[in-house]
mmCIF file of C-alpha atoms and ligand atoms in Angstrom:
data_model
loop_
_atom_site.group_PDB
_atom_site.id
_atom_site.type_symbol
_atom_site.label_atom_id
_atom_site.label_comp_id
_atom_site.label_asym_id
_atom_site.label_seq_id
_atom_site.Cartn_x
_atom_site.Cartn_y
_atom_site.Cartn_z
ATOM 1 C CA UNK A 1 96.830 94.335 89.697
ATOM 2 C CA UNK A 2 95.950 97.619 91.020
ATOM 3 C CA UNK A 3 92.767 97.881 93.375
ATOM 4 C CA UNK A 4 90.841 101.099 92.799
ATOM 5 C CA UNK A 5 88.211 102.694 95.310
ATOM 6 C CA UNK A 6 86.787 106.300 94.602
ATOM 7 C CA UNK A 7 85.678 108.276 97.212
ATOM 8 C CA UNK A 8 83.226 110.921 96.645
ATOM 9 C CA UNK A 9 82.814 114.065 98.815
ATOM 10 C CA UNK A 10 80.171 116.816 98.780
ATOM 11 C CA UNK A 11 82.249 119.058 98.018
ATOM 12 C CA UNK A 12 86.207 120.589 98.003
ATOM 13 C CA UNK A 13 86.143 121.584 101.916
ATOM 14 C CA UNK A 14 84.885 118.074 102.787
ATOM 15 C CA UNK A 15 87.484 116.674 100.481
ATOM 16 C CA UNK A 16 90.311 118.077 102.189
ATOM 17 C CA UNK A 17 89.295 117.100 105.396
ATOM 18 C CA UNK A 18 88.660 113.487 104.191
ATOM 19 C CA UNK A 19 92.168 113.265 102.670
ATOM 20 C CA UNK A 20 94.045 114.300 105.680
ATOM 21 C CA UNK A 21 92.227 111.793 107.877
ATOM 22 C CA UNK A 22 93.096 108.906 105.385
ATOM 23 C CA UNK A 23 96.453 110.595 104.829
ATOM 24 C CA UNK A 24 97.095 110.541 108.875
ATOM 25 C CA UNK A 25 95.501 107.287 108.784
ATOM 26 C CA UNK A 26 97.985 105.749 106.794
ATOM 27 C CA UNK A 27 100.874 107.461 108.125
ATOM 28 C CA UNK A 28 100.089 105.631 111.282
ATOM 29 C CA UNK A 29 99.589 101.993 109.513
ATOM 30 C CA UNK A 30 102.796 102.447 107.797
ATOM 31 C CA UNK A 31 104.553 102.967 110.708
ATOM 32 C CA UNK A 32 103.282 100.660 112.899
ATOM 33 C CA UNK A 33 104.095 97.894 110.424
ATOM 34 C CA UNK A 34 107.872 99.297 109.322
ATOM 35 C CA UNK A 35 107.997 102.489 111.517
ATOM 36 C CA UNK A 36 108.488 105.026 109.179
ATOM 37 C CA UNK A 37 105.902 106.376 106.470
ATOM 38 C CA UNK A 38 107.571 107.880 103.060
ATOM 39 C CA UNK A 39 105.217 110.059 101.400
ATOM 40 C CA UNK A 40 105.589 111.901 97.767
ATOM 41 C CA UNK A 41 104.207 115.133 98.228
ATOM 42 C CA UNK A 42 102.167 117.006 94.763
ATOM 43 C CA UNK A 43 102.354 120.210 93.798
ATOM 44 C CA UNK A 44 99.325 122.962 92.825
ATOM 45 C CA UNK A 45 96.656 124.598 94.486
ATOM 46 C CA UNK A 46 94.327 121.547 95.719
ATOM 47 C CA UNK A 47 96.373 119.794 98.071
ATOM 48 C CA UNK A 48 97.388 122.886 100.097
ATOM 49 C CA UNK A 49 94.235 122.963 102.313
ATOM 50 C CA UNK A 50 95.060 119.399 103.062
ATOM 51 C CA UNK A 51 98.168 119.637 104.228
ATOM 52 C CA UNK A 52 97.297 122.582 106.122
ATOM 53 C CA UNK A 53 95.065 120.679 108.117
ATOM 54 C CA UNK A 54 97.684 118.078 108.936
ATOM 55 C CA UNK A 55 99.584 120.718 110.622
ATOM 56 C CA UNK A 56 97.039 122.197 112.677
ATOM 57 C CA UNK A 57 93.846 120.149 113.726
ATOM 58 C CA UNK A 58 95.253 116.614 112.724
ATOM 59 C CA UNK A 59 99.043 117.905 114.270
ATOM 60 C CA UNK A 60 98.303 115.545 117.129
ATOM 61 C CA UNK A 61 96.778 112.760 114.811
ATOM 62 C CA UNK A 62 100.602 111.393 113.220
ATOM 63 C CA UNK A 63 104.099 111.062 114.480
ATOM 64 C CA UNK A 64 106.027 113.662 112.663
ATOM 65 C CA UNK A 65 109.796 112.090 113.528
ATOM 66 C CA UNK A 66 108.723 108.909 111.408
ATOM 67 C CA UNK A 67 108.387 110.812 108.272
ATOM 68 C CA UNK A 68 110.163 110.622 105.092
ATOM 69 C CA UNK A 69 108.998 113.547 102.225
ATOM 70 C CA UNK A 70 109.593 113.443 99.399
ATOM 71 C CA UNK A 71 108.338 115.368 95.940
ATOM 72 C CA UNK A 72 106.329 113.840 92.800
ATOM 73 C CA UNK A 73 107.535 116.703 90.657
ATOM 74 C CA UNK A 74 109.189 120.342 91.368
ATOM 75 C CA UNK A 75 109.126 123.300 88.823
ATOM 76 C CA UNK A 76 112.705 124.287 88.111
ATOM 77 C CA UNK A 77 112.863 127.634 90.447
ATOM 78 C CA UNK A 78 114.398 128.442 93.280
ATOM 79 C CA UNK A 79 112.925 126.917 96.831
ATOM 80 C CA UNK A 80 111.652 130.401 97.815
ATOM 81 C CA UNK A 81 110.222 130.862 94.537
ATOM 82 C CA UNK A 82 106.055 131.624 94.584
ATOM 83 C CA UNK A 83 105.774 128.936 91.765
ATOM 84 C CA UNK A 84 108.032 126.063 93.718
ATOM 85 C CA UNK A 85 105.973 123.039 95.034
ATOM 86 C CA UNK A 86 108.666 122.828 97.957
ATOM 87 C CA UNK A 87 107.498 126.495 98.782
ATOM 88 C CA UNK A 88 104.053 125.827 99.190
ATOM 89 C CA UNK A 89 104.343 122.225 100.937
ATOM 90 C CA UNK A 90 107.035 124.230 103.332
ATOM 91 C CA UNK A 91 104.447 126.962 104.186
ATOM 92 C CA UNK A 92 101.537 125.100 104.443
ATOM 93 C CA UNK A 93 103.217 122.239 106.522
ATOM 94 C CA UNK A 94 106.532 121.139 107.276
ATOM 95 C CA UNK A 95 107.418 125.027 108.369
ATOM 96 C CA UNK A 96 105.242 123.876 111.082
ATOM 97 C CA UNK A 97 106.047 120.386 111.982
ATOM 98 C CA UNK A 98 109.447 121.020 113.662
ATOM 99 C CA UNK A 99 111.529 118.219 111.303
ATOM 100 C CA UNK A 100 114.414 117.225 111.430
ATOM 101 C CA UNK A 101 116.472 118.469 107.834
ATOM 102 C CA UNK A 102 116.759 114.820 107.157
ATOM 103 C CA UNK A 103 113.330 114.095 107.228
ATOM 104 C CA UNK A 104 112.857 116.395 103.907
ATOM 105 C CA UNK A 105 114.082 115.461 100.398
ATOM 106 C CA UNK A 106 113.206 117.944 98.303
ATOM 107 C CA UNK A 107 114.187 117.912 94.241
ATOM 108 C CA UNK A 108 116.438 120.686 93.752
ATOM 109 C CA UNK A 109 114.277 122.989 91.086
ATOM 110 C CA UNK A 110 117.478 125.630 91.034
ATOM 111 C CA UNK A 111 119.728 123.944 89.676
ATOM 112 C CA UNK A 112 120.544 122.328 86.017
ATOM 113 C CA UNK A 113 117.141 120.369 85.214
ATOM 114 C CA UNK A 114 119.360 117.278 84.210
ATOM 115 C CA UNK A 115 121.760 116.965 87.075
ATOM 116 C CA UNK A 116 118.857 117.672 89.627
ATOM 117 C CA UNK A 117 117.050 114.470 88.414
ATOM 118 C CA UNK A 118 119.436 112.541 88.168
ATOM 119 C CA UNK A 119 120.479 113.600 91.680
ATOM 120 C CA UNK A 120 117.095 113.121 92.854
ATOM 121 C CA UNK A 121 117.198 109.724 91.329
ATOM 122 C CA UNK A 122 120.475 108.907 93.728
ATOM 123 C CA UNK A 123 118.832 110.320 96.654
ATOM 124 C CA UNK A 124 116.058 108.256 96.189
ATOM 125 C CA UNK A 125 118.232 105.298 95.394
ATOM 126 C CA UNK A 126 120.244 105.741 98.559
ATOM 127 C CA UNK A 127 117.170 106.447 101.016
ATOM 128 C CA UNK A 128 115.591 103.271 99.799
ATOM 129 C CA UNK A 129 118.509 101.229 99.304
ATOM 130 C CA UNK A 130 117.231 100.302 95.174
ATOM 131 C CA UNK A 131 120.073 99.570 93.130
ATOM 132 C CA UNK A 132 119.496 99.683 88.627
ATOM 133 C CA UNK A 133 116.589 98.038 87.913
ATOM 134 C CA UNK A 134 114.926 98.623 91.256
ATOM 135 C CA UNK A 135 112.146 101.264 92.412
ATOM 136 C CA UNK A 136 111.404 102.418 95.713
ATOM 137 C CA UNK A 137 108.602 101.423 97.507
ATOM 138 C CA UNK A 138 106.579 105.256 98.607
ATOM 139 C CA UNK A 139 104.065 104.190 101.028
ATOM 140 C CA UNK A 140 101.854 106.723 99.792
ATOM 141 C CA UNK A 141 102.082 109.093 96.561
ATOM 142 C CA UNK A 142 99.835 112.039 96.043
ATOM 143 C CA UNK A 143 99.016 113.461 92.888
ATOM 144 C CA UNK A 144 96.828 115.420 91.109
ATOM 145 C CA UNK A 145 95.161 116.107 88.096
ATOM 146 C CA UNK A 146 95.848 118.855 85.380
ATOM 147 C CA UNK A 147 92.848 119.550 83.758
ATOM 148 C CA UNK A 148 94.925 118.729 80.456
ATOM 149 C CA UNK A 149 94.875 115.157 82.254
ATOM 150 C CA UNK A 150 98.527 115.236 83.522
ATOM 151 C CA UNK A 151 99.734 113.621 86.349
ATOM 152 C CA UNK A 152 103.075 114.889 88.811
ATOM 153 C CA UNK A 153 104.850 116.534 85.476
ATOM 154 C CA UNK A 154 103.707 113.671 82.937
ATOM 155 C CA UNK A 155 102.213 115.623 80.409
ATOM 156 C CA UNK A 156 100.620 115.240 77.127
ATOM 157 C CA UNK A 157 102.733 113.404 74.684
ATOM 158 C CA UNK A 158 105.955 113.690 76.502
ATOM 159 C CA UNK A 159 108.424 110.869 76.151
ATOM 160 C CA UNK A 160 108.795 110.461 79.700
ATOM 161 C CA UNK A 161 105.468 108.899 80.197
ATOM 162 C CA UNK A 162 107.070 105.741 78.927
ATOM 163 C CA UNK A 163 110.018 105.854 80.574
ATOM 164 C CA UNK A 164 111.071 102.297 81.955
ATOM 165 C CA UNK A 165 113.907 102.591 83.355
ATOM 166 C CA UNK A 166 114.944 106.207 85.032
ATOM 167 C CA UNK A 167 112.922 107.029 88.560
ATOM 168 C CA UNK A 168 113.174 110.793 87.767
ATOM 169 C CA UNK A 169 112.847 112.350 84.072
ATOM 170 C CA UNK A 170 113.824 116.272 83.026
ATOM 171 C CA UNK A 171 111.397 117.127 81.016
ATOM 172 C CA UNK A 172 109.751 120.675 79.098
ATOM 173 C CA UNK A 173 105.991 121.219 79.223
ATOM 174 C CA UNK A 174 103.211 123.384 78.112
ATOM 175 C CA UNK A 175 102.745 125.546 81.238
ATOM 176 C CA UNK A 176 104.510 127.679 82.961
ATOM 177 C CA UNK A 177 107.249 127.496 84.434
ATOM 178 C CA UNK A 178 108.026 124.760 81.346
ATOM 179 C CA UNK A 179 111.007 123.363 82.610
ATOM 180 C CA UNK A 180 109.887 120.791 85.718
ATOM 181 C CA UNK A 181 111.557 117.483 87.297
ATOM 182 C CA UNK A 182 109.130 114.932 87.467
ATOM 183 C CA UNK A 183 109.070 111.150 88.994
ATOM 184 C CA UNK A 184 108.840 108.330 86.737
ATOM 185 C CA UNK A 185 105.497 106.222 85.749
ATOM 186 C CA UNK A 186 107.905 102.904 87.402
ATOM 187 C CA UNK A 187 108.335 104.812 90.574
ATOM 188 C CA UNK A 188 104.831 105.628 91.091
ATOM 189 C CA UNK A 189 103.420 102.284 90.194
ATOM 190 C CA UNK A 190 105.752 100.644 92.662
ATOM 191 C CA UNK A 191 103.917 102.436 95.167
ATOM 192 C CA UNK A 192 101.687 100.957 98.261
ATOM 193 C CA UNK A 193 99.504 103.259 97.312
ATOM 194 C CA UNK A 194 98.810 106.426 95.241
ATOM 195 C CA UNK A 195 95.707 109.093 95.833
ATOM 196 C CA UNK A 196 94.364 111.739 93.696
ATOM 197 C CA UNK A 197 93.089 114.816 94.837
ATOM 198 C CA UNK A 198 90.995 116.410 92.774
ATOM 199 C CA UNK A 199 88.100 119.175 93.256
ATOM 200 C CA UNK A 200 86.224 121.519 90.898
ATOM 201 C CA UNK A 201 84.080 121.241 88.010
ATOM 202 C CA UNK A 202 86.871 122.141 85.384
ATOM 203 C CA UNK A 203 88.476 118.823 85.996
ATOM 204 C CA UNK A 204 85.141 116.779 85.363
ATOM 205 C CA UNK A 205 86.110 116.102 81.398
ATOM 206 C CA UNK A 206 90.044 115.139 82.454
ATOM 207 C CA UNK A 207 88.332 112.563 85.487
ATOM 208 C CA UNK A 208 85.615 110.892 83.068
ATOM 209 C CA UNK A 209 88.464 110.644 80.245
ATOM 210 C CA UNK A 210 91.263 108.815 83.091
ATOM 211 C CA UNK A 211 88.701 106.847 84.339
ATOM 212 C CA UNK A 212 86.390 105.856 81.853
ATOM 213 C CA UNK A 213 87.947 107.139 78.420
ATOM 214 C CA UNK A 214 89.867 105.114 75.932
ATOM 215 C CA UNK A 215 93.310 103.760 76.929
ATOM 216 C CA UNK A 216 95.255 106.627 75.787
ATOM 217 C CA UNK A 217 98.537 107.664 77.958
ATOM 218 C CA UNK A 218 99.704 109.609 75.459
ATOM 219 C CA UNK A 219 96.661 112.075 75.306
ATOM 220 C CA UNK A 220 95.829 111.039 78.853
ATOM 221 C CA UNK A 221 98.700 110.350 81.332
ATOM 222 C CA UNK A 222 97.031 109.931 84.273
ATOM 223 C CA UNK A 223 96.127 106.698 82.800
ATOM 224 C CA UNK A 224 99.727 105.179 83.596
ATOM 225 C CA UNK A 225 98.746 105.213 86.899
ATOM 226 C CA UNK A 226 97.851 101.530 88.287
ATOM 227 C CA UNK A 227 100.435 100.592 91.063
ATOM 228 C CA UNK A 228 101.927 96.701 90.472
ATOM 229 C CA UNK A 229 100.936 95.632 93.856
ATOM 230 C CA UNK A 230 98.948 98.634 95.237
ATOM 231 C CA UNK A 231 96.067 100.469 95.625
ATOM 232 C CA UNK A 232 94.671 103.789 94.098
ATOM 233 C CA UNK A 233 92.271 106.101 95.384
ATOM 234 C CA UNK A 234 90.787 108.363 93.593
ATOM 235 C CA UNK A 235 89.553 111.620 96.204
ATOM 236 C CA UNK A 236 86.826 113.741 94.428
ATOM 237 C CA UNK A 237 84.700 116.521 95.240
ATOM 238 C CA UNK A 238 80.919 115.624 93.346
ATOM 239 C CA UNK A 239 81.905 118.379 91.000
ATOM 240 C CA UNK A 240 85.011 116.465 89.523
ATOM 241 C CA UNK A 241 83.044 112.971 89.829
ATOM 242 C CA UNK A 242 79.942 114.622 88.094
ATOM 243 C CA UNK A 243 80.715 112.881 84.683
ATOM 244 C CA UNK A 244 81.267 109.425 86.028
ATOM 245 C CA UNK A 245 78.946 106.961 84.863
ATOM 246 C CA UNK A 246 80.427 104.457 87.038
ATOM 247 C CA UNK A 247 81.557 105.378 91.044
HETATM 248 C C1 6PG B 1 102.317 120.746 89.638
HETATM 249 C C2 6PG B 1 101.724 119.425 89.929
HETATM 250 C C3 6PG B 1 100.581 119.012 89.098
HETATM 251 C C4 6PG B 1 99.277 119.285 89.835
HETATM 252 C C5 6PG B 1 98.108 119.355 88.877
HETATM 253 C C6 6PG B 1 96.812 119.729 89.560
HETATM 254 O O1 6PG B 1 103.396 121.005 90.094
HETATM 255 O O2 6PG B 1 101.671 121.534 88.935
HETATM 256 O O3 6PG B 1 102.214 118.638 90.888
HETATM 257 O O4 6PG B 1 100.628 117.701 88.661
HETATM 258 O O5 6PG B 1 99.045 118.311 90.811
HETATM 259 O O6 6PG B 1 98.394 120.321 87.908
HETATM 260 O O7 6PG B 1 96.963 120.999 90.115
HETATM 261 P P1 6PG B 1 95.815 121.738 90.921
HETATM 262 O O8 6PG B 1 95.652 121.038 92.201
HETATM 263 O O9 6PG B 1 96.352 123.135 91.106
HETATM 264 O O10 6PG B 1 94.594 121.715 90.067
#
């Protein structure tokens, strides 16, 4: 059963702070206990500041050489394009970090949406040594939330939200770009643990409907998101948690 904590922040600034200290936190947990720390990196705007702050003030806090990165879901573009979530993760951060190439795994948005997840899925099979029927273990997934309540590139009514057996799933959304590779609801609930990050008053409705709302995946796929044997935490700014009855 999945344990949930929310932590509330004044607002998005204090937010991003918070999430790179817990983020650097765990990174050092992980690898004193295994000695490496895989983390799925998410895509849009909020996370940015976040992992800008890794690479600069909290640079000193983790040790870079036991990463593993990986993606929750790419938009299929090129790796230098403006709308890739490699792009922005590489500018903000791991431009910075001095990595070794084999430290980054990114999902290949340029080429042919099918073969790229099901290459992903092999990558991800080899790196954690899961054969069929077995998911990888991320220490930590991020994600965020669409303020259609989508989670990674599980969006409204799309099959893949209850996909079973596939780690990474093709798929066509409303948004642009439409055509995105996106990690599995079985990956991310085999996950030690998964955080939201999620700031601004527009995504108040989508928060109150994951959290408290009806059971719903299809309408709200964020919902799918309760790790076997994890935790989730759920990082909000007041603004997001101001329609929470319950935090
Ligand atoms: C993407 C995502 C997506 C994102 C949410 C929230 O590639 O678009 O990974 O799931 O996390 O849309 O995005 P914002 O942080 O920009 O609100």
């Amino acid at each position: 059963m999945a344990e949930r904590k929310i932590i509330v922040l004044n607002d998005a600034g204090e937010l991003y702070v918070r999430a790179a200290e817990e983020i650097a936190h765990i990174a050092g947990e992980s690898i004193c206990t295994h000695g490496e720390f895989s983390i799925c990196l998410s895509g849009g705007l909020t996370p940015a500041a976040t992992y800008e702050l890794l690479a600069t003030r909290f640079h000193l806090s983790v040790d870079w050489k036991e990463l593993q990165f990986f993606w929750g879901d790419e938009r299929c573009v090129p790796p230098d394009d403006p709308e890739s979530n490699f792009a922005m993760v590489n500018r903000t951060m791991l431009s910075k970090l001095g990595l070794r190439s084999e430290q980054v795994h990114r999902m290949r948005g340029e080429d042919d949406p099918a073969n790229a997840a099901r290459a992903y899925e092999e990558e991800l099979r080899s790196h954690f040594g899961v054969g069929e029927g077995e998911f990888p273990r991320f220490d930590l997934i991020l994600l965020g939330l669409g303020d259609n309540r989508h989670t990674a590139s599980l969006f409204p009514g799309d099959a893949a939200i209850h996909e079973t057996q596939r780690l990474v799933a093709a798929v066509e959304v409303d948004a642009v770009p439409r055509r995105r590779l996106t990690l599995t609801p079985p990956v991310i609930n085999h996950a030690q643990r998964v955080m939201f990050l999620v700031a601004g008053q527009n995504k108040a409705a989508a928060v109150k409907d994951v959290l408290e709302g009806p059971c719903d995946a299809d309408k709200y796929p964020a919902q799918i998101v309760a790790p076997l044997n994890g935790e989730v935490i759920w990082m909000l700014d007041k603004a997001a948690a101001s329609l929470l009855a319950n935090r």
